[in-house]
XYZ file of N, CA and C in Angstrom:
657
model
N -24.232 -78.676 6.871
C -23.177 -77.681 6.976
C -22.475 -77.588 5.635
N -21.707 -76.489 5.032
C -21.342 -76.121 4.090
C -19.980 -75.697 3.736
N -18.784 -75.843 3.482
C -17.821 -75.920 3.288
C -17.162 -75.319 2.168
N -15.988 -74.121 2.608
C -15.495 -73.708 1.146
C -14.090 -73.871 1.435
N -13.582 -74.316 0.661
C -11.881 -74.475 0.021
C -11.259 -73.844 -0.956
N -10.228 -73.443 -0.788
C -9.409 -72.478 -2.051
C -7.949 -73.380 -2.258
N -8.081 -73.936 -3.754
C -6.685 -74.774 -3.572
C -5.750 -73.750 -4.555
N -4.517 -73.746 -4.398
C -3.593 -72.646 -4.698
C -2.366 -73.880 -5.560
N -1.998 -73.637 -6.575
C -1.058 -75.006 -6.803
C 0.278 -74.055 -7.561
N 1.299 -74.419 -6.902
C 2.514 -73.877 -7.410
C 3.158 -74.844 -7.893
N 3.951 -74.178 -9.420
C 5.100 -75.310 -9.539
C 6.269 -74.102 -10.657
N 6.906 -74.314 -11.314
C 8.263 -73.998 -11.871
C 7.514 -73.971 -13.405
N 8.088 -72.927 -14.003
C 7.722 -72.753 -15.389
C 8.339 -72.491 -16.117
N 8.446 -72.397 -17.526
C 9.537 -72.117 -18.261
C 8.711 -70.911 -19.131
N 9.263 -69.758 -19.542
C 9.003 -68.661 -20.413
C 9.680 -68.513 -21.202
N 9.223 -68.086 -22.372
C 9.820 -67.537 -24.170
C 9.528 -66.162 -23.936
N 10.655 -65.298 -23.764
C 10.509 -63.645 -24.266
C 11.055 -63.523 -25.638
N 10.376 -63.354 -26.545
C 11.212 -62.836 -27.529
C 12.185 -61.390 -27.686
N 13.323 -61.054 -27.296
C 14.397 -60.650 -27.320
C 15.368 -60.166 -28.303
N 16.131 -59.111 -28.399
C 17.359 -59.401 -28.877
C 18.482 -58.022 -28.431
N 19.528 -58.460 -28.583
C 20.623 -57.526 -27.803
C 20.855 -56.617 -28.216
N 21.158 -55.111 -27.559
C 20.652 -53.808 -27.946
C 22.599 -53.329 -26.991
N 22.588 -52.515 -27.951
C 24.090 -51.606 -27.897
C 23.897 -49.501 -27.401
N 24.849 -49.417 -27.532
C 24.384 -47.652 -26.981
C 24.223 -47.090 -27.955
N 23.353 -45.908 -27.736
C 22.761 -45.099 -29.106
C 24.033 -44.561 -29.039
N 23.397 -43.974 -30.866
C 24.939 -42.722 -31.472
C 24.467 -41.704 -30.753
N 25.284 -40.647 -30.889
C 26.169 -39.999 -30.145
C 24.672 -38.721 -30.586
N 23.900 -37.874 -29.632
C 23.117 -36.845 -30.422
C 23.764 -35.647 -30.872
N 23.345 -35.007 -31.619
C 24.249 -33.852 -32.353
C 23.543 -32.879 -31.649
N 24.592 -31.690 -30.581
C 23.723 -30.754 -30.435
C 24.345 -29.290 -30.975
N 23.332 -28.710 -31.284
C 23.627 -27.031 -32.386
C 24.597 -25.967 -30.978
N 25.914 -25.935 -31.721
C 26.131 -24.793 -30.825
C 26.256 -23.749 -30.521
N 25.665 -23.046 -31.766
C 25.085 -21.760 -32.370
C 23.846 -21.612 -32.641
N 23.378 -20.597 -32.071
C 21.781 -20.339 -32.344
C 20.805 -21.179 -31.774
N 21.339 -21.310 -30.346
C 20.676 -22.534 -29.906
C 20.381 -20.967 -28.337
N 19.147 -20.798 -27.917
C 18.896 -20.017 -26.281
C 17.790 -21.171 -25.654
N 18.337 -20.871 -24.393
C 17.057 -21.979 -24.004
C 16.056 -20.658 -23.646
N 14.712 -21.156 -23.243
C 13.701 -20.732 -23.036
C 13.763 -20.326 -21.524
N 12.978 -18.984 -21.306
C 12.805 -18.502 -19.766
C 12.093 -19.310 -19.538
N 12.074 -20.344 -18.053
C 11.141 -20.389 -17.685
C 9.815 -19.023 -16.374
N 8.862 -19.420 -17.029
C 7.819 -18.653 -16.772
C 7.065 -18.735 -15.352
N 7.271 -17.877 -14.444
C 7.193 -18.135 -12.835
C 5.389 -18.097 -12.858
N 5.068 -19.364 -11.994
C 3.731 -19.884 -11.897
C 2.697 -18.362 -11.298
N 1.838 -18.315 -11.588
C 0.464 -17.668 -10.923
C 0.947 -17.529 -9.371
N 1.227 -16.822 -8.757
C 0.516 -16.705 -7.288
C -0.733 -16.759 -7.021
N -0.765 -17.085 -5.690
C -2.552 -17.349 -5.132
C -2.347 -15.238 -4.460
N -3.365 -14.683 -4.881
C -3.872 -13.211 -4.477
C -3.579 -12.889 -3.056
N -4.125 -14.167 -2.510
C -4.933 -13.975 -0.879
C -3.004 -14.642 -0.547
N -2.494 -15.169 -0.414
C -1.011 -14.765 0.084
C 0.206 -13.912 -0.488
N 0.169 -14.114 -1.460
C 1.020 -13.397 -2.186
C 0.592 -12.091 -3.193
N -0.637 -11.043 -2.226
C -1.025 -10.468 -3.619
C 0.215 -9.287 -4.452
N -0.591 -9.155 -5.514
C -0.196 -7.915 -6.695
C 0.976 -6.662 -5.684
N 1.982 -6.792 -5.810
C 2.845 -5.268 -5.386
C 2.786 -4.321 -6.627
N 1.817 -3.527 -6.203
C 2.033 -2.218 -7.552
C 2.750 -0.782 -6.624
N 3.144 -0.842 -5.829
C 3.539 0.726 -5.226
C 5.020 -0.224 -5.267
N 5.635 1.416 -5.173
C 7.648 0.793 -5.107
C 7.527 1.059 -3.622
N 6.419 1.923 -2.888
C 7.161 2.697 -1.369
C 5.454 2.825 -0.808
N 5.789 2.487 0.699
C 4.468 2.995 1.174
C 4.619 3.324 2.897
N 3.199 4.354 3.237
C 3.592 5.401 4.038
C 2.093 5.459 4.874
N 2.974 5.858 6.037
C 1.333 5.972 7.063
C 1.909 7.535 7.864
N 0.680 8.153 8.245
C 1.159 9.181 8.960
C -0.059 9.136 10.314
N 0.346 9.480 11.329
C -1.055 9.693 12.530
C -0.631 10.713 13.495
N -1.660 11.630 13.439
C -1.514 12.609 14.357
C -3.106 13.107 14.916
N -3.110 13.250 16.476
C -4.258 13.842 16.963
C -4.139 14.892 18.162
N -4.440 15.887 17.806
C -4.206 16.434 19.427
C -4.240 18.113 18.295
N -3.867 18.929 19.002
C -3.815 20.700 18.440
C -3.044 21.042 17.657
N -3.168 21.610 16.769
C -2.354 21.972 15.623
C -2.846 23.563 15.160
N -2.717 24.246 14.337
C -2.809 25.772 13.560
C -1.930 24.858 12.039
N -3.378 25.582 11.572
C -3.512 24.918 10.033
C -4.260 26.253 9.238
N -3.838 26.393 8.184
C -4.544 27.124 7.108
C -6.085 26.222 6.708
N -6.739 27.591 6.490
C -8.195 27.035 6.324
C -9.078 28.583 5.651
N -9.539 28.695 4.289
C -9.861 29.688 3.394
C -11.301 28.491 2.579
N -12.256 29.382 3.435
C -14.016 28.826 2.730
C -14.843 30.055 1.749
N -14.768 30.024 1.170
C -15.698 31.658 0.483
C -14.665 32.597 0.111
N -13.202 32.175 -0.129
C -12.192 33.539 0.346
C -12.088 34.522 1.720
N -12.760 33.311 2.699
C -12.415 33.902 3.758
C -12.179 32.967 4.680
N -11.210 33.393 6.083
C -10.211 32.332 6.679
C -8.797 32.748 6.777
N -7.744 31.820 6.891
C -6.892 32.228 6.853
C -6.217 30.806 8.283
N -5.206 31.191 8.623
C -4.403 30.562 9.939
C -5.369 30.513 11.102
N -5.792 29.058 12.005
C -6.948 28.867 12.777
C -6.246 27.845 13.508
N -6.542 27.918 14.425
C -5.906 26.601 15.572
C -7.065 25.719 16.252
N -6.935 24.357 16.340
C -8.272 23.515 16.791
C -7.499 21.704 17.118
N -8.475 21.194 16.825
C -8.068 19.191 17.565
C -8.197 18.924 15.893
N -7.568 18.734 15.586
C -6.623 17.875 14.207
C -6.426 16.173 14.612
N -7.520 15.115 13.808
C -7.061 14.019 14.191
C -6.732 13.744 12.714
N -6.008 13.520 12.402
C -5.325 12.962 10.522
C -5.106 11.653 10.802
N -5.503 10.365 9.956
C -5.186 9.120 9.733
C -4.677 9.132 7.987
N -3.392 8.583 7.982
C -3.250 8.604 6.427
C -2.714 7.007 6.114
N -3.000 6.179 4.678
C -2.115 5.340 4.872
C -1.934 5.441 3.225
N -0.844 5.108 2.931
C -0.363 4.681 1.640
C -0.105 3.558 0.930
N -0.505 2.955 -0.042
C -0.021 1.668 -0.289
C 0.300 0.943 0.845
N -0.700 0.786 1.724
C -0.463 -0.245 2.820
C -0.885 -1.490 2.012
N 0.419 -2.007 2.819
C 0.090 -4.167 1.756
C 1.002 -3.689 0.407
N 1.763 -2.481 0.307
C 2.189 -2.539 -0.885
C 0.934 -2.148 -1.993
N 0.066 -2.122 -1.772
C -1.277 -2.362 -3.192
C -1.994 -0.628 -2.843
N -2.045 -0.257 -4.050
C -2.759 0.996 -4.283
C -4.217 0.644 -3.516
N -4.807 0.025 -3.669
C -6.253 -0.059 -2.884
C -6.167 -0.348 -1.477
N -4.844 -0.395 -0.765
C -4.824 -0.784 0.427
C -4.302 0.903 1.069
N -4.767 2.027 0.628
C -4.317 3.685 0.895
C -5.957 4.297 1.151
N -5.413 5.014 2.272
C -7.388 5.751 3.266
C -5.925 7.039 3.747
N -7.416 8.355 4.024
C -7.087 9.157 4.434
C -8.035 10.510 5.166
N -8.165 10.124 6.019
C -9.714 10.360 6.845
C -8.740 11.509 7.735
N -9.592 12.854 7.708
C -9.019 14.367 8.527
C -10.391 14.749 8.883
N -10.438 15.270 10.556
C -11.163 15.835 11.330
C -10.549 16.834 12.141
N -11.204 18.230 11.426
C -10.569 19.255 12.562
C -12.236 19.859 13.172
N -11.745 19.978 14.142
C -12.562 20.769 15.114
C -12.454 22.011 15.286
N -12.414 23.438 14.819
C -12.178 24.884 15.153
C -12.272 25.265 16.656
N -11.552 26.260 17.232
C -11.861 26.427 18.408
C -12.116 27.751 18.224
N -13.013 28.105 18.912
C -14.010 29.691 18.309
C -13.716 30.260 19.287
N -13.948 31.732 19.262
C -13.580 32.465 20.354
C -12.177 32.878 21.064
N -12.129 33.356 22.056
C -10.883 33.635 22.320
C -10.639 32.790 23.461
N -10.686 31.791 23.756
C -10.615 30.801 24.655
C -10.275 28.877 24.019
N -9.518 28.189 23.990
C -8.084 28.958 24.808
C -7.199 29.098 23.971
N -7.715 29.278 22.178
C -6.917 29.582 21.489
C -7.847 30.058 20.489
N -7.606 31.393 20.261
C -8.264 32.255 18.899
C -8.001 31.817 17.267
N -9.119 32.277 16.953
C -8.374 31.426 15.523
C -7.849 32.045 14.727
N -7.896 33.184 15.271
C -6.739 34.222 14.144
C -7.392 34.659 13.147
N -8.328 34.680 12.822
C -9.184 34.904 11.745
C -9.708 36.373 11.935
N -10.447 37.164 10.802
C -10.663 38.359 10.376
C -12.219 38.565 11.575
N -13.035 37.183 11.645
C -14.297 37.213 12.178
C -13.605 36.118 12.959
N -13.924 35.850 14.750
C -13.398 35.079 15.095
C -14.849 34.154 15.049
N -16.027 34.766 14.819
C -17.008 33.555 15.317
C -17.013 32.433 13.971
N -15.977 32.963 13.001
C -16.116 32.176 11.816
C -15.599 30.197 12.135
N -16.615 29.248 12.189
C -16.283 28.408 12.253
C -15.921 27.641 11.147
N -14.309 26.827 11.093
C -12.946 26.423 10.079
C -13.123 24.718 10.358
N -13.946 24.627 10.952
C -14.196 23.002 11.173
C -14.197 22.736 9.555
N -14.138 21.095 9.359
C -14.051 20.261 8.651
C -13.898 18.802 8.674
N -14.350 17.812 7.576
C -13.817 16.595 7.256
C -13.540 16.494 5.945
N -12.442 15.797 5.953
C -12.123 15.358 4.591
C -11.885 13.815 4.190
N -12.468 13.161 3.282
C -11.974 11.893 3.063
C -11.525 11.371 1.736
N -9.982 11.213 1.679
C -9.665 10.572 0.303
C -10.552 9.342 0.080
N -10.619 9.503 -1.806
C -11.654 8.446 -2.781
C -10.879 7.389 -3.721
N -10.103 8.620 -4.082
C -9.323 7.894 -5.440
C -7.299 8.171 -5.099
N -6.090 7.517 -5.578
C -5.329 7.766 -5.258
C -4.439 7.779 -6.512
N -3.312 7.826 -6.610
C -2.620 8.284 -7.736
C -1.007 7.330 -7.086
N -0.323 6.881 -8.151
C 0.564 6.176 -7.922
C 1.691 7.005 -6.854
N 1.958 6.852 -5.981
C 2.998 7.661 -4.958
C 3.946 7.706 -6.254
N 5.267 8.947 -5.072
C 6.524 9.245 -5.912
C 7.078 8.659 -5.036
N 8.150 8.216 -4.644
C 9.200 7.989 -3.491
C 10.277 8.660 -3.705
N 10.785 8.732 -2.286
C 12.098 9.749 -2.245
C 12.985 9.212 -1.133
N 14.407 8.777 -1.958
C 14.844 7.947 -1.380
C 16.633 9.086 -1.205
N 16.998 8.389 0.177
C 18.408 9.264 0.450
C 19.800 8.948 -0.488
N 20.983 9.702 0.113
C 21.740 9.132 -0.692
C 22.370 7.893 -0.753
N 22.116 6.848 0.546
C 22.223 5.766 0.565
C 21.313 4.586 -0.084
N 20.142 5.099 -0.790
C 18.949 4.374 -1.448
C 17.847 3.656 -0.721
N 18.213 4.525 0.540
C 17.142 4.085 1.373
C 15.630 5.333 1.099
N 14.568 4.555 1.431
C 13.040 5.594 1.041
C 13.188 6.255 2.206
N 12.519 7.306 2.150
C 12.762 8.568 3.217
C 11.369 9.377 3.280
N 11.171 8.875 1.863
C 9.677 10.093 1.969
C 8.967 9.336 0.848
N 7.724 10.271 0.320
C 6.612 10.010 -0.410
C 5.833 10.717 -0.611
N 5.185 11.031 -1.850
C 4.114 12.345 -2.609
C 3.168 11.521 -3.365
N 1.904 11.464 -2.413
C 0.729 11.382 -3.108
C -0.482 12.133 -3.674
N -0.883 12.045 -4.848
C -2.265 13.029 -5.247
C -3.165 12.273 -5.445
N -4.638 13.396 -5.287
C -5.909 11.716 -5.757
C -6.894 13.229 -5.464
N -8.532 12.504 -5.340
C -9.074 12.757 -5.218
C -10.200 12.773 -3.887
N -10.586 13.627 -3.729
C -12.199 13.010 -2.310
C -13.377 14.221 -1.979
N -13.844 13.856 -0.771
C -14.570 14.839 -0.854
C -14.413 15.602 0.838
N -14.527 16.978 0.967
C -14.295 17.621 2.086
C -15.729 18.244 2.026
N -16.176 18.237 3.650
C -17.090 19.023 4.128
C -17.113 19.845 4.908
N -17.209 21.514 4.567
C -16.822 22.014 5.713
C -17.814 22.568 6.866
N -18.059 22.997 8.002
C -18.885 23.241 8.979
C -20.210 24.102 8.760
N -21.325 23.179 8.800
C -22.505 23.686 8.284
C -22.557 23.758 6.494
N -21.625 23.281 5.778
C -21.861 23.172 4.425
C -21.735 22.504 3.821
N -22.020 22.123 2.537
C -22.206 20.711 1.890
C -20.997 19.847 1.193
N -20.851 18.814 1.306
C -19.772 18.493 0.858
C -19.408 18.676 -0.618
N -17.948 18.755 -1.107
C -17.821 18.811 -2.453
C -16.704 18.247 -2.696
N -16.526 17.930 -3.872
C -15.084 17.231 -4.224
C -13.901 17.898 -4.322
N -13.115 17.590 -4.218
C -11.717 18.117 -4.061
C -10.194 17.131 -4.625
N -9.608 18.003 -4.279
C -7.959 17.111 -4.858
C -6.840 17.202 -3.723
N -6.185 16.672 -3.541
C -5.395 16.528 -2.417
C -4.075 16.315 -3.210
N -2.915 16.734 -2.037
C -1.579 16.100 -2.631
C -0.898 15.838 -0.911
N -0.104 14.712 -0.758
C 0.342 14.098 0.872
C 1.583 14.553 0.458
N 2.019 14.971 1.518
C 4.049 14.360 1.099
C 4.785 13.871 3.116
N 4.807 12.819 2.952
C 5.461 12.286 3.756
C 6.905 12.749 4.081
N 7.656 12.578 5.184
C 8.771 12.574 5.395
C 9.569 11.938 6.748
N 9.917 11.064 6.269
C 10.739 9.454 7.765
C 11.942 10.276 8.084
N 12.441 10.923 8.386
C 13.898 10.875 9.032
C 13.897 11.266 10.631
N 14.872 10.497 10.627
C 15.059 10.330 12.382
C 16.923 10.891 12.440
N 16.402 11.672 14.221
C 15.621 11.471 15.161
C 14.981 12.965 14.295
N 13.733 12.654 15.334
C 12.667 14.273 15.130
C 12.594 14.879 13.818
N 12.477 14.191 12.579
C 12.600 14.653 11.204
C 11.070 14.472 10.994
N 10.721 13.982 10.854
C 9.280 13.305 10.680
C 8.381 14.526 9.907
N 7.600 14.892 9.347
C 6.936 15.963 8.642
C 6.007 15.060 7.778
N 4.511 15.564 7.370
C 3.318 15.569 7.046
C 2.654 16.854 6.704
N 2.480 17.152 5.158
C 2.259 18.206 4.452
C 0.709 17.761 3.285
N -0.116 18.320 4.161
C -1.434 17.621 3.486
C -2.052 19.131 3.269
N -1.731 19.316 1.233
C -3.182 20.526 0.753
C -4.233 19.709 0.494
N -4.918 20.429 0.388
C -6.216 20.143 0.267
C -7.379 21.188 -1.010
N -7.809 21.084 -1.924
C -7.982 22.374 -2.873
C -9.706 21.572 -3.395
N -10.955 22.329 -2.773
C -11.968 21.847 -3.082
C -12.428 23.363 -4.186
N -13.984 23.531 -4.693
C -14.220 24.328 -4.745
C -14.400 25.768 -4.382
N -14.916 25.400 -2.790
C -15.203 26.684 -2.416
C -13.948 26.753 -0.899
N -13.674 25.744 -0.655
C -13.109 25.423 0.693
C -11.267 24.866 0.148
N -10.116 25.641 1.052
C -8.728 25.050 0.313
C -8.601 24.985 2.122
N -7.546 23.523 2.311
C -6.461 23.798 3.404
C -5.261 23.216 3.085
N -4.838 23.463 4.208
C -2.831 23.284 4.149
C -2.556 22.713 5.365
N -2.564 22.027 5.319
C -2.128 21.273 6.700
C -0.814 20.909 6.646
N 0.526 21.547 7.887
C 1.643 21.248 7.697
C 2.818 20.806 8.752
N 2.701 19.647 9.129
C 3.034 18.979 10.430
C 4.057 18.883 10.808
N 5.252 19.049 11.649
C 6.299 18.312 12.019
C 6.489 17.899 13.451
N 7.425 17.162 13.774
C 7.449 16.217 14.754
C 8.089 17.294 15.727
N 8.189 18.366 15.728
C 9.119 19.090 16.376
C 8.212 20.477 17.216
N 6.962 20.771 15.967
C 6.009 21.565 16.625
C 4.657 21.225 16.838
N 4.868 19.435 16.320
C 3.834 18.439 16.767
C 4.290 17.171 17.321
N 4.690 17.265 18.847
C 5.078 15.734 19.451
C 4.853 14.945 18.822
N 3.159 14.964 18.822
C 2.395 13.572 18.463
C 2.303 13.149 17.035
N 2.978 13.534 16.049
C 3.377 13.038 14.926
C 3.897 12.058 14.602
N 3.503 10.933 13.750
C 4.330 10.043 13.765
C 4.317 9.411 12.409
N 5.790 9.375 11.860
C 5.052 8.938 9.857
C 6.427 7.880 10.055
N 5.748 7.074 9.407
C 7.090 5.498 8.480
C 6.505 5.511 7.321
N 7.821 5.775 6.957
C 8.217 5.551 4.794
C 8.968 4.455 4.815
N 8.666 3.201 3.803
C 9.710 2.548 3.783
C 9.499 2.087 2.155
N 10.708 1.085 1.917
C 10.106 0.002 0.413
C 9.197 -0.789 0.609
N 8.815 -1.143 -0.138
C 7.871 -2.675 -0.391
C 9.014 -3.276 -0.578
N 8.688 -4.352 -0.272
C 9.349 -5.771 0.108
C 9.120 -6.714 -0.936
N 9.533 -6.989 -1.551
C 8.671 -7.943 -2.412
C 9.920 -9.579 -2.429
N 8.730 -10.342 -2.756
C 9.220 -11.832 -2.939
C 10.050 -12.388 -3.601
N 11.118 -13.207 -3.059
C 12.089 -13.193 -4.148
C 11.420 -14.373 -4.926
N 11.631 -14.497 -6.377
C 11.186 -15.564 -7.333
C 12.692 -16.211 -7.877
């Protein structure tokens, strides 16, 4: 058999530090002219929680159901009534790339149960349009400095019924006021095809737009 032991031995020791006795420093001189301290410089945010705010104001509008909208393809057209579904958003998230704007009208032809007012009624005013590119909003704020509204321009492409799509330019203008203020004013100006779409909450129930600020983080 095999045996292990650990012997541990304590006793009292004496130590030499070499030493010697130390007093308070002089006094530092500080400049009291021409002396700024430095900003400090607020760290990186992480994207994915805290991303980039580049819009001051941002805006959604939604409406679906019947409307009478201007609609001119070839120089011909004019005032047409049909199912209008508009999705708009603006600087949603605050961030220019977080803005879509997708329009589907349906024409209703004939004289049943609403004519389209047009010169030829069999002329079908259908369309889609989808914003591509967007342009920094304006905001429009009351006299209390609250946002109230918003004007966007950009670019996309509209297709109108049976014809090919082409590019176009758009301009939005929002409008928040309550009660029943609400308004959505969407041109539309392609090559061969222009509309005007011009909404309010008053001769469109189903309208519904919020303008507000961006919010941003306090640092």
């Amino acid at each position: 058999m095999t045996m292990c032991k650990d012997v541990q031995v304590e006793a009292e020791v004496k130590l030499e530090v070499e030493a010697k006795f130390c007093g308070p420093r002089p006094v530092i001189p500080i400049e009291e002219d021409g002396f700024v301290c430095p900003t400090p410089r607020f760290p990186q945010q992480c994207p994915t929680f805290f991303p980039t705010l580049n819009c001051d104001c941002q805006g959604a509008a939604e409406f679906d159901g019947e409307a009478s909208i201007l609609v001119f393809e070839d120089g011909l057209g004019g005032p047409t009534t049909g199912n209008l579904d508009l999705i708009a958003l603006v600087c949603d998230q605050c961030t220019l790339a977080g803005s879509r704007i997708q329009v589907t009208f349906i024409d209703t032809l004939g004289p049943t149960p609403t004519p389209t007012g047009t010169p030829d009624a069999d002329i079908d005013q259908s369309f889609t349009f989808t914003a591509k590119d967007f342009n920094q909003p304006t905001c429009a704020t009351n006299a209390a400095g609250v946002v109230t509204g918003l004007t966007v321009t950009g670019t996309g492409i509209i297709t109108p019924a049976g014809g090919v799509p082409e590019n176009a330019t758009f301009t939005l203008t929002l409008g928040d006021i309550d009660p029943l203020g609400d308004t959505a004013t969407l041109v539309i100006t392609g090559a061969t095809t222009s509309v005007t779409i011009a909404l309010t909450e008053v001769a469109n129930p189903g309208l519904e737009v919020e303008v507000g600020d961006c919010d941003r983080f306090p640092v």
